[in-house]
Tab-separated table of C-alpha atoms in Angstrom:
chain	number	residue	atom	x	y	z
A	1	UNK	CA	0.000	0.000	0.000
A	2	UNK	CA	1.164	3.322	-0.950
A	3	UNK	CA	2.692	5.822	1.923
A	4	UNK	CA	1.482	9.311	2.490
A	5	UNK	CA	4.562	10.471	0.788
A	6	UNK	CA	3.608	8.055	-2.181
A	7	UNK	CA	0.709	9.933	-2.207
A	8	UNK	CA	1.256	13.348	-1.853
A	9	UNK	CA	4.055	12.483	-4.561
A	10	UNK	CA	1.593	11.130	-7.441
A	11	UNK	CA	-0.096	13.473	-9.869
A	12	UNK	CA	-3.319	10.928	-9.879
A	13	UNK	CA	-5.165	9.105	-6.827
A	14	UNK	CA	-6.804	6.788	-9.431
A	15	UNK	CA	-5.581	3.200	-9.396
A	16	UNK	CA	-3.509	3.682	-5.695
A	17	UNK	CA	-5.858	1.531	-3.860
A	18	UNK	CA	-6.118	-0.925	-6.621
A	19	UNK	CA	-3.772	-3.793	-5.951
A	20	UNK	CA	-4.971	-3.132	-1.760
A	21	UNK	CA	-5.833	-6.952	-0.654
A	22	UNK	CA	-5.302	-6.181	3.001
A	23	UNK	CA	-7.699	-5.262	5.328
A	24	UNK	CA	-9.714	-4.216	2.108
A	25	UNK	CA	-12.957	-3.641	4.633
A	26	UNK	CA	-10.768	-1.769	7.060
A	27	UNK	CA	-11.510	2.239	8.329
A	28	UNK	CA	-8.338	3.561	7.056
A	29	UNK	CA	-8.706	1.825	3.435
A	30	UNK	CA	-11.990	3.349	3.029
A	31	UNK	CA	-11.052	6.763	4.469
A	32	UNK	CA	-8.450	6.848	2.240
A	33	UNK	CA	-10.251	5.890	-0.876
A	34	UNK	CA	-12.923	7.598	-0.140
A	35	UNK	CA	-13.262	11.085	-2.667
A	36	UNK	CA	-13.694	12.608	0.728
A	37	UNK	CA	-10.109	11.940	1.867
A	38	UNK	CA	-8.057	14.066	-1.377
A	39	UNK	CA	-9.379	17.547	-2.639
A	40	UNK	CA	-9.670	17.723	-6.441
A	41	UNK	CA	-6.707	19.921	-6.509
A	42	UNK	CA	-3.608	17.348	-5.629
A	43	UNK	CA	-0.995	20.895	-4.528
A	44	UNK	CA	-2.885	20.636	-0.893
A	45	UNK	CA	-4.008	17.454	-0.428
A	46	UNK	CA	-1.183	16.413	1.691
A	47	UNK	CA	-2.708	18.276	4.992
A	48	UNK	CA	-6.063	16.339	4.243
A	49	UNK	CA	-4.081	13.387	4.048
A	50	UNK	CA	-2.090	13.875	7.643
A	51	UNK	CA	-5.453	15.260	9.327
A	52	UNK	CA	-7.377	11.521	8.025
A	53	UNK	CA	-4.707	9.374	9.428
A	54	UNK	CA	-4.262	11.469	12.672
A	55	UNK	CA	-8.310	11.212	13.272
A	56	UNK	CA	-7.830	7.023	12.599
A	57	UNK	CA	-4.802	7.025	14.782
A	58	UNK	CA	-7.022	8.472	17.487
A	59	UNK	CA	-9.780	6.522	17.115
A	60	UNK	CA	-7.339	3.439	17.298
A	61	UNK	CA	-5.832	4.803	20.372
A	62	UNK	CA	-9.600	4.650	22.157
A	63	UNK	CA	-10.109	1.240	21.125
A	64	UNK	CA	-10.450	-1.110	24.791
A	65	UNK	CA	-7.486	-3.840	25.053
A	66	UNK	CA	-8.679	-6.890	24.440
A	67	UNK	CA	-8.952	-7.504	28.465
A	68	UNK	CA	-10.861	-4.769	28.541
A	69	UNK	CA	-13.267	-5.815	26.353
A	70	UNK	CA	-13.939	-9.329	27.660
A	71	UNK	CA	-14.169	-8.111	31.465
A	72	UNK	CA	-17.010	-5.209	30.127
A	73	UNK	CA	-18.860	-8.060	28.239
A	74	UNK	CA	-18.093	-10.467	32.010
A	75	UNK	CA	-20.040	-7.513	33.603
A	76	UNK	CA	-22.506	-7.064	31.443
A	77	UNK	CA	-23.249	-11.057	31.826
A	78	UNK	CA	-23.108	-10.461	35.897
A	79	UNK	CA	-26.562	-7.953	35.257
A	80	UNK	CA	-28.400	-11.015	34.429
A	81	UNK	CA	-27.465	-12.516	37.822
A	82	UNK	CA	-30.085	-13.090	40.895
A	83	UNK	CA	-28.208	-13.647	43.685
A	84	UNK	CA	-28.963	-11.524	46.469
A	85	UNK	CA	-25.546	-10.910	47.750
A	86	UNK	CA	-22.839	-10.794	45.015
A	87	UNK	CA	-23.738	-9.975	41.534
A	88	UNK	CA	-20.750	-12.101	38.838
A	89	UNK	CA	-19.951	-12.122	35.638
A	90	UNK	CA	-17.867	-14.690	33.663
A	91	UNK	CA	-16.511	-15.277	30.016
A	92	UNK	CA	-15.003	-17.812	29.042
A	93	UNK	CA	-12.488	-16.949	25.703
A	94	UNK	CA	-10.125	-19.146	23.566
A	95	UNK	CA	-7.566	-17.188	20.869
A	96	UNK	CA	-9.515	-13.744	21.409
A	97	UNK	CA	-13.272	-15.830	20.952
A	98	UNK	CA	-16.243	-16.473	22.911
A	99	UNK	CA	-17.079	-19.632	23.806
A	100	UNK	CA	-19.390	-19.335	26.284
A	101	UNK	CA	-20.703	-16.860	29.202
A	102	UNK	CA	-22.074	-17.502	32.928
A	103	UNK	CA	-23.469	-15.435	35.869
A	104	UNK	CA	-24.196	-16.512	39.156
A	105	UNK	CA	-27.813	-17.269	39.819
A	106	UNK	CA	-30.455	-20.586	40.628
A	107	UNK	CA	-29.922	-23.957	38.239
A	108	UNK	CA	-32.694	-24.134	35.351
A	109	UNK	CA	-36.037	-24.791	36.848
A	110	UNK	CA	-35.380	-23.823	40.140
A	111	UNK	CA	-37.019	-20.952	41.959
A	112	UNK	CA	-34.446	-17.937	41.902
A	113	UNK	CA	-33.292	-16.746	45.904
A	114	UNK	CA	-34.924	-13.091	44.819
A	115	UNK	CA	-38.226	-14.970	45.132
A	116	UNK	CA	-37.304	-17.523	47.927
A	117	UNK	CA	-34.609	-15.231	49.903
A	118	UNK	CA	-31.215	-16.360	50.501
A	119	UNK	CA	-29.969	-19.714	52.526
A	120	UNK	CA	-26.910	-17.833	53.031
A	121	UNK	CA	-28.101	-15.202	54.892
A	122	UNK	CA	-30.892	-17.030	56.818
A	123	UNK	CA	-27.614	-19.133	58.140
A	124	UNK	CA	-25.344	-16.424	58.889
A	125	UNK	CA	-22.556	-18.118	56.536
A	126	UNK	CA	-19.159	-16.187	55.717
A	127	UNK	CA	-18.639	-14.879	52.116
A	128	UNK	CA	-15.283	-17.689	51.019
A	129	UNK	CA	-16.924	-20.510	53.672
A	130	UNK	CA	-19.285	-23.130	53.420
A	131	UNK	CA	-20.020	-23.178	49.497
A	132	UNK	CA	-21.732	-25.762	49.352
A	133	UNK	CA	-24.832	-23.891	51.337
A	134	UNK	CA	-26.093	-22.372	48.648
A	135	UNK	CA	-28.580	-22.883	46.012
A	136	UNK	CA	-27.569	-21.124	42.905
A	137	UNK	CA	-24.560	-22.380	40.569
A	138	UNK	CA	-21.543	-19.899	40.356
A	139	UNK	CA	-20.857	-17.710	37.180
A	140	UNK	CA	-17.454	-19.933	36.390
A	141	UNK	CA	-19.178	-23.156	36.803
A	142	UNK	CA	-22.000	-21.880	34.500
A	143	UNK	CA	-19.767	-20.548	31.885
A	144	UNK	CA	-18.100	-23.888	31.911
A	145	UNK	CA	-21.263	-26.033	31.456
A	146	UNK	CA	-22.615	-23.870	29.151
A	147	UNK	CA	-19.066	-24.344	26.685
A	148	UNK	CA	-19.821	-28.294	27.552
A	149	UNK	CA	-23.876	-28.320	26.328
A	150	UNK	CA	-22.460	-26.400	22.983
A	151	UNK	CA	-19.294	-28.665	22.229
A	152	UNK	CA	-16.480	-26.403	23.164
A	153	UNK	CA	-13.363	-27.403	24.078
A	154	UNK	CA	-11.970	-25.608	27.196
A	155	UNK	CA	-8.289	-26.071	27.007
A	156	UNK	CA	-5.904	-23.801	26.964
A	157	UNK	CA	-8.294	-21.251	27.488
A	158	UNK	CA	-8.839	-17.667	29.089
A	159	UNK	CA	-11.744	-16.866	31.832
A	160	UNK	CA	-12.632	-13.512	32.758
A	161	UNK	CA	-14.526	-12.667	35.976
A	162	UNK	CA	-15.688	-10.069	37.820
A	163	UNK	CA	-14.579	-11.588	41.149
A	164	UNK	CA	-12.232	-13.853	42.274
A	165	UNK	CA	-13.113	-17.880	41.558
A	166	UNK	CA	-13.739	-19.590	44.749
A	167	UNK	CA	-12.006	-22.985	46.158
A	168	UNK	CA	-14.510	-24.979	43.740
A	169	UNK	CA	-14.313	-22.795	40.634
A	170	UNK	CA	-10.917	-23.029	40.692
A	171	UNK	CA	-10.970	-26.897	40.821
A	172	UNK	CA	-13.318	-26.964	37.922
A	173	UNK	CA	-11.295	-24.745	36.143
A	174	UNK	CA	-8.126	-26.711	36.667
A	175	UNK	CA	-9.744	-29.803	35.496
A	176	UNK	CA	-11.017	-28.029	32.401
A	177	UNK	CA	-7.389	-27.026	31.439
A	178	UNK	CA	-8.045	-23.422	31.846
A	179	UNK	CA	-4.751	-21.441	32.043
A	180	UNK	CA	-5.218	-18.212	33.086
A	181	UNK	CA	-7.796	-16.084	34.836
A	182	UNK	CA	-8.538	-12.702	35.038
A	183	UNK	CA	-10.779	-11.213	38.002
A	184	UNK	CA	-11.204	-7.546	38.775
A	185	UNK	CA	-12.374	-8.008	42.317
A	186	UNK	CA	-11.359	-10.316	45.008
A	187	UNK	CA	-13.100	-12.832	47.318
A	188	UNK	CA	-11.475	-14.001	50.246
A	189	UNK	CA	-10.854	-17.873	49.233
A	190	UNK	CA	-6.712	-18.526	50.529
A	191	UNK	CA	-7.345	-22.595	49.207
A	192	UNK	CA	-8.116	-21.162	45.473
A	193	UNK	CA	-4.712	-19.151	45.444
A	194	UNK	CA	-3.251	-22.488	46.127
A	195	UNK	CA	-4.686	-24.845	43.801
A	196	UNK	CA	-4.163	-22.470	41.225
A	197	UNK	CA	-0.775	-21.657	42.189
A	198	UNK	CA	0.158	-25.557	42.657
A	199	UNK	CA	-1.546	-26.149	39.087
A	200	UNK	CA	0.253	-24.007	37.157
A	201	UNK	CA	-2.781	-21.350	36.614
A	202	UNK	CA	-2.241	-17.647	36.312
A	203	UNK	CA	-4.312	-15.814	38.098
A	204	UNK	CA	-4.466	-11.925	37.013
A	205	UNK	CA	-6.084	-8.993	38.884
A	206	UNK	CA	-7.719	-6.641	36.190
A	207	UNK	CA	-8.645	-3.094	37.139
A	208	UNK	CA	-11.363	-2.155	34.207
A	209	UNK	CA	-11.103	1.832	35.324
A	210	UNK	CA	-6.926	1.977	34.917
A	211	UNK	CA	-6.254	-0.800	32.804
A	212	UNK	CA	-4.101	-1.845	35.270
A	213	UNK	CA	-2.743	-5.793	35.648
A	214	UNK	CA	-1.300	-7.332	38.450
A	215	UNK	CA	-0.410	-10.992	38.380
A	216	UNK	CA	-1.270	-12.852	41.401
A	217	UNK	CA	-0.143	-16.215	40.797
Protein backbone atom coordinates (compact mmCIF):
# COMPACT_ATOMS: atom_id res chain seq x y z
CA UNK A 1 0.00 0.00 0.00
CA UNK A 2 1.16 3.32 -0.95
CA UNK A 3 2.69 5.82 1.92
CA UNK A 4 1.48 9.31 2.49
CA UNK A 5 4.56 10.47 0.79
CA UNK A 6 3.61 8.05 -2.18
CA UNK A 7 0.71 9.93 -2.21
CA UNK A 8 1.26 13.35 -1.85
CA UNK A 9 4.05 12.48 -4.56
CA UNK A 10 1.59 11.13 -7.44
CA UNK A 11 -0.10 13.47 -9.87
CA UNK A 12 -3.32 10.93 -9.88
CA UNK A 13 -5.17 9.11 -6.83
CA UNK A 14 -6.80 6.79 -9.43
CA UNK A 15 -5.58 3.20 -9.40
CA UNK A 16 -3.51 3.68 -5.70
CA UNK A 17 -5.86 1.53 -3.86
CA UNK A 18 -6.12 -0.93 -6.62
CA UNK A 19 -3.77 -3.79 -5.95
CA UNK A 20 -4.97 -3.13 -1.76
CA UNK A 21 -5.83 -6.95 -0.65
CA UNK A 22 -5.30 -6.18 3.00
CA UNK A 23 -7.70 -5.26 5.33
CA UNK A 24 -9.71 -4.22 2.11
CA UNK A 25 -12.96 -3.64 4.63
CA UNK A 26 -10.77 -1.77 7.06
CA UNK A 27 -11.51 2.24 8.33
CA UNK A 28 -8.34 3.56 7.06
CA UNK A 29 -8.71 1.82 3.44
CA UNK A 30 -11.99 3.35 3.03
CA UNK A 31 -11.05 6.76 4.47
CA UNK A 32 -8.45 6.85 2.24
CA UNK A 33 -10.25 5.89 -0.88
CA UNK A 34 -12.92 7.60 -0.14
CA UNK A 35 -13.26 11.09 -2.67
CA UNK A 36 -13.69 12.61 0.73
CA UNK A 37 -10.11 11.94 1.87
CA UNK A 38 -8.06 14.07 -1.38
CA UNK A 39 -9.38 17.55 -2.64
CA UNK A 40 -9.67 17.72 -6.44
CA UNK A 41 -6.71 19.92 -6.51
CA UNK A 42 -3.61 17.35 -5.63
CA UNK A 43 -0.99 20.89 -4.53
CA UNK A 44 -2.89 20.64 -0.89
CA UNK A 45 -4.01 17.45 -0.43
CA UNK A 46 -1.18 16.41 1.69
CA UNK A 47 -2.71 18.28 4.99
CA UNK A 48 -6.06 16.34 4.24
CA UNK A 49 -4.08 13.39 4.05
CA UNK A 50 -2.09 13.88 7.64
CA UNK A 51 -5.45 15.26 9.33
CA UNK A 52 -7.38 11.52 8.02
CA UNK A 53 -4.71 9.37 9.43
CA UNK A 54 -4.26 11.47 12.67
CA UNK A 55 -8.31 11.21 13.27
CA UNK A 56 -7.83 7.02 12.60
CA UNK A 57 -4.80 7.02 14.78
CA UNK A 58 -7.02 8.47 17.49
CA UNK A 59 -9.78 6.52 17.12
CA UNK A 60 -7.34 3.44 17.30
CA UNK A 61 -5.83 4.80 20.37
CA UNK A 62 -9.60 4.65 22.16
CA UNK A 63 -10.11 1.24 21.12
CA UNK A 64 -10.45 -1.11 24.79
CA UNK A 65 -7.49 -3.84 25.05
CA UNK A 66 -8.68 -6.89 24.44
CA UNK A 67 -8.95 -7.50 28.47
CA UNK A 68 -10.86 -4.77 28.54
CA UNK A 69 -13.27 -5.81 26.35
CA UNK A 70 -13.94 -9.33 27.66
CA UNK A 71 -14.17 -8.11 31.47
CA UNK A 72 -17.01 -5.21 30.13
CA UNK A 73 -18.86 -8.06 28.24
CA UNK A 74 -18.09 -10.47 32.01
CA UNK A 75 -20.04 -7.51 33.60
CA UNK A 76 -22.51 -7.06 31.44
CA UNK A 77 -23.25 -11.06 31.83
CA UNK A 78 -23.11 -10.46 35.90
CA UNK A 79 -26.56 -7.95 35.26
CA UNK A 80 -28.40 -11.02 34.43
CA UNK A 81 -27.47 -12.52 37.82
CA UNK A 82 -30.09 -13.09 40.89
CA UNK A 83 -28.21 -13.65 43.69
CA UNK A 84 -28.96 -11.52 46.47
CA UNK A 85 -25.55 -10.91 47.75
CA UNK A 86 -22.84 -10.79 45.02
CA UNK A 87 -23.74 -9.97 41.53
CA UNK A 88 -20.75 -12.10 38.84
CA UNK A 89 -19.95 -12.12 35.64
CA UNK A 90 -17.87 -14.69 33.66
CA UNK A 91 -16.51 -15.28 30.02
CA UNK A 92 -15.00 -17.81 29.04
CA UNK A 93 -12.49 -16.95 25.70
CA UNK A 94 -10.12 -19.15 23.57
CA UNK A 95 -7.57 -17.19 20.87
CA UNK A 96 -9.52 -13.74 21.41
CA UNK A 97 -13.27 -15.83 20.95
CA UNK A 98 -16.24 -16.47 22.91
CA UNK A 99 -17.08 -19.63 23.81
CA UNK A 100 -19.39 -19.33 26.28
CA UNK A 101 -20.70 -16.86 29.20
CA UNK A 102 -22.07 -17.50 32.93
CA UNK A 103 -23.47 -15.44 35.87
CA UNK A 104 -24.20 -16.51 39.16
CA UNK A 105 -27.81 -17.27 39.82
CA UNK A 106 -30.46 -20.59 40.63
CA UNK A 107 -29.92 -23.96 38.24
CA UNK A 108 -32.69 -24.13 35.35
CA UNK A 109 -36.04 -24.79 36.85
CA UNK A 110 -35.38 -23.82 40.14
CA UNK A 111 -37.02 -20.95 41.96
CA UNK A 112 -34.45 -17.94 41.90
CA UNK A 113 -33.29 -16.75 45.90
CA UNK A 114 -34.92 -13.09 44.82
CA UNK A 115 -38.23 -14.97 45.13
CA UNK A 116 -37.30 -17.52 47.93
CA UNK A 117 -34.61 -15.23 49.90
CA UNK A 118 -31.22 -16.36 50.50
CA UNK A 119 -29.97 -19.71 52.53
CA UNK A 120 -26.91 -17.83 53.03
CA UNK A 121 -28.10 -15.20 54.89
CA UNK A 122 -30.89 -17.03 56.82
CA UNK A 123 -27.61 -19.13 58.14
CA UNK A 124 -25.34 -16.42 58.89
CA UNK A 125 -22.56 -18.12 56.54
CA UNK A 126 -19.16 -16.19 55.72
CA UNK A 127 -18.64 -14.88 52.12
CA UNK A 128 -15.28 -17.69 51.02
CA UNK A 129 -16.92 -20.51 53.67
CA UNK A 130 -19.29 -23.13 53.42
CA UNK A 131 -20.02 -23.18 49.50
CA UNK A 132 -21.73 -25.76 49.35
CA UNK A 133 -24.83 -23.89 51.34
CA UNK A 134 -26.09 -22.37 48.65
CA UNK A 135 -28.58 -22.88 46.01
CA UNK A 136 -27.57 -21.12 42.91
CA UNK A 137 -24.56 -22.38 40.57
CA UNK A 138 -21.54 -19.90 40.36
CA UNK A 139 -20.86 -17.71 37.18
CA UNK A 140 -17.45 -19.93 36.39
CA UNK A 141 -19.18 -23.16 36.80
CA UNK A 142 -22.00 -21.88 34.50
CA UNK A 143 -19.77 -20.55 31.89
CA UNK A 144 -18.10 -23.89 31.91
CA UNK A 145 -21.26 -26.03 31.46
CA UNK A 146 -22.62 -23.87 29.15
CA UNK A 147 -19.07 -24.34 26.68
CA UNK A 148 -19.82 -28.29 27.55
CA UNK A 149 -23.88 -28.32 26.33
CA UNK A 150 -22.46 -26.40 22.98
CA UNK A 151 -19.29 -28.66 22.23
CA UNK A 152 -16.48 -26.40 23.16
CA UNK A 153 -13.36 -27.40 24.08
CA UNK A 154 -11.97 -25.61 27.20
CA UNK A 155 -8.29 -26.07 27.01
CA UNK A 156 -5.90 -23.80 26.96
CA UNK A 157 -8.29 -21.25 27.49
CA UNK A 158 -8.84 -17.67 29.09
CA UNK A 159 -11.74 -16.87 31.83
CA UNK A 160 -12.63 -13.51 32.76
CA UNK A 161 -14.53 -12.67 35.98
CA UNK A 162 -15.69 -10.07 37.82
CA UNK A 163 -14.58 -11.59 41.15
CA UNK A 164 -12.23 -13.85 42.27
CA UNK A 165 -13.11 -17.88 41.56
CA UNK A 166 -13.74 -19.59 44.75
CA UNK A 167 -12.01 -22.99 46.16
CA UNK A 168 -14.51 -24.98 43.74
CA UNK A 169 -14.31 -22.79 40.63
CA UNK A 170 -10.92 -23.03 40.69
CA UNK A 171 -10.97 -26.90 40.82
CA UNK A 172 -13.32 -26.96 37.92
CA UNK A 173 -11.29 -24.74 36.14
CA UNK A 174 -8.13 -26.71 36.67
CA UNK A 175 -9.74 -29.80 35.50
CA UNK A 176 -11.02 -28.03 32.40
CA UNK A 177 -7.39 -27.03 31.44
CA UNK A 178 -8.04 -23.42 31.85
CA UNK A 179 -4.75 -21.44 32.04
CA UNK A 180 -5.22 -18.21 33.09
CA UNK A 181 -7.80 -16.08 34.84
CA UNK A 182 -8.54 -12.70 35.04
CA UNK A 183 -10.78 -11.21 38.00
CA UNK A 184 -11.20 -7.55 38.78
CA UNK A 185 -12.37 -8.01 42.32
CA UNK A 186 -11.36 -10.32 45.01
CA UNK A 187 -13.10 -12.83 47.32
CA UNK A 188 -11.48 -14.00 50.25
CA UNK A 189 -10.85 -17.87 49.23
CA UNK A 190 -6.71 -18.53 50.53
CA UNK A 191 -7.35 -22.60 49.21
CA UNK A 192 -8.12 -21.16 45.47
CA UNK A 193 -4.71 -19.15 45.44
CA UNK A 194 -3.25 -22.49 46.13
CA UNK A 195 -4.69 -24.85 43.80
CA UNK A 196 -4.16 -22.47 41.22
CA UNK A 197 -0.78 -21.66 42.19
CA UNK A 198 0.16 -25.56 42.66
CA UNK A 199 -1.55 -26.15 39.09
CA UNK A 200 0.25 -24.01 37.16
CA UNK A 201 -2.78 -21.35 36.61
CA UNK A 202 -2.24 -17.65 36.31
CA UNK A 203 -4.31 -15.81 38.10
CA UNK A 204 -4.47 -11.92 37.01
CA UNK A 205 -6.08 -8.99 38.88
CA UNK A 206 -7.72 -6.64 36.19
CA UNK A 207 -8.64 -3.09 37.14
CA UNK A 208 -11.36 -2.15 34.21
CA UNK A 209 -11.10 1.83 35.32
CA UNK A 210 -6.93 1.98 34.92
CA UNK A 211 -6.25 -0.80 32.80
CA UNK A 212 -4.10 -1.85 35.27
CA UNK A 213 -2.74 -5.79 35.65
CA UNK A 214 -1.30 -7.33 38.45
CA UNK A 215 -0.41 -10.99 38.38
CA UNK A 216 -1.27 -12.85 41.40
CA UNK A 217 -0.14 -16.21 40.80
Amino acid sequence: MPSVTDIAASSSFSGLFDDVDFFPDSVLCQALSSKDAFPLDKNHHLPRVNSTVQRLGEQMDKRPSWQQYFMEMAYLAAKRSTCLRRQVGAVLVRDNQILSTGYNGSPKGVRHCAEIGCLRERKGVPSGQQHELCRGVHAEQNALIQAAINGSSTRGGVLYCTHQPCSICARLIINAEIKTVYCAQAYPDELAEQLFEEAGVELIRFDSASGEIERLI
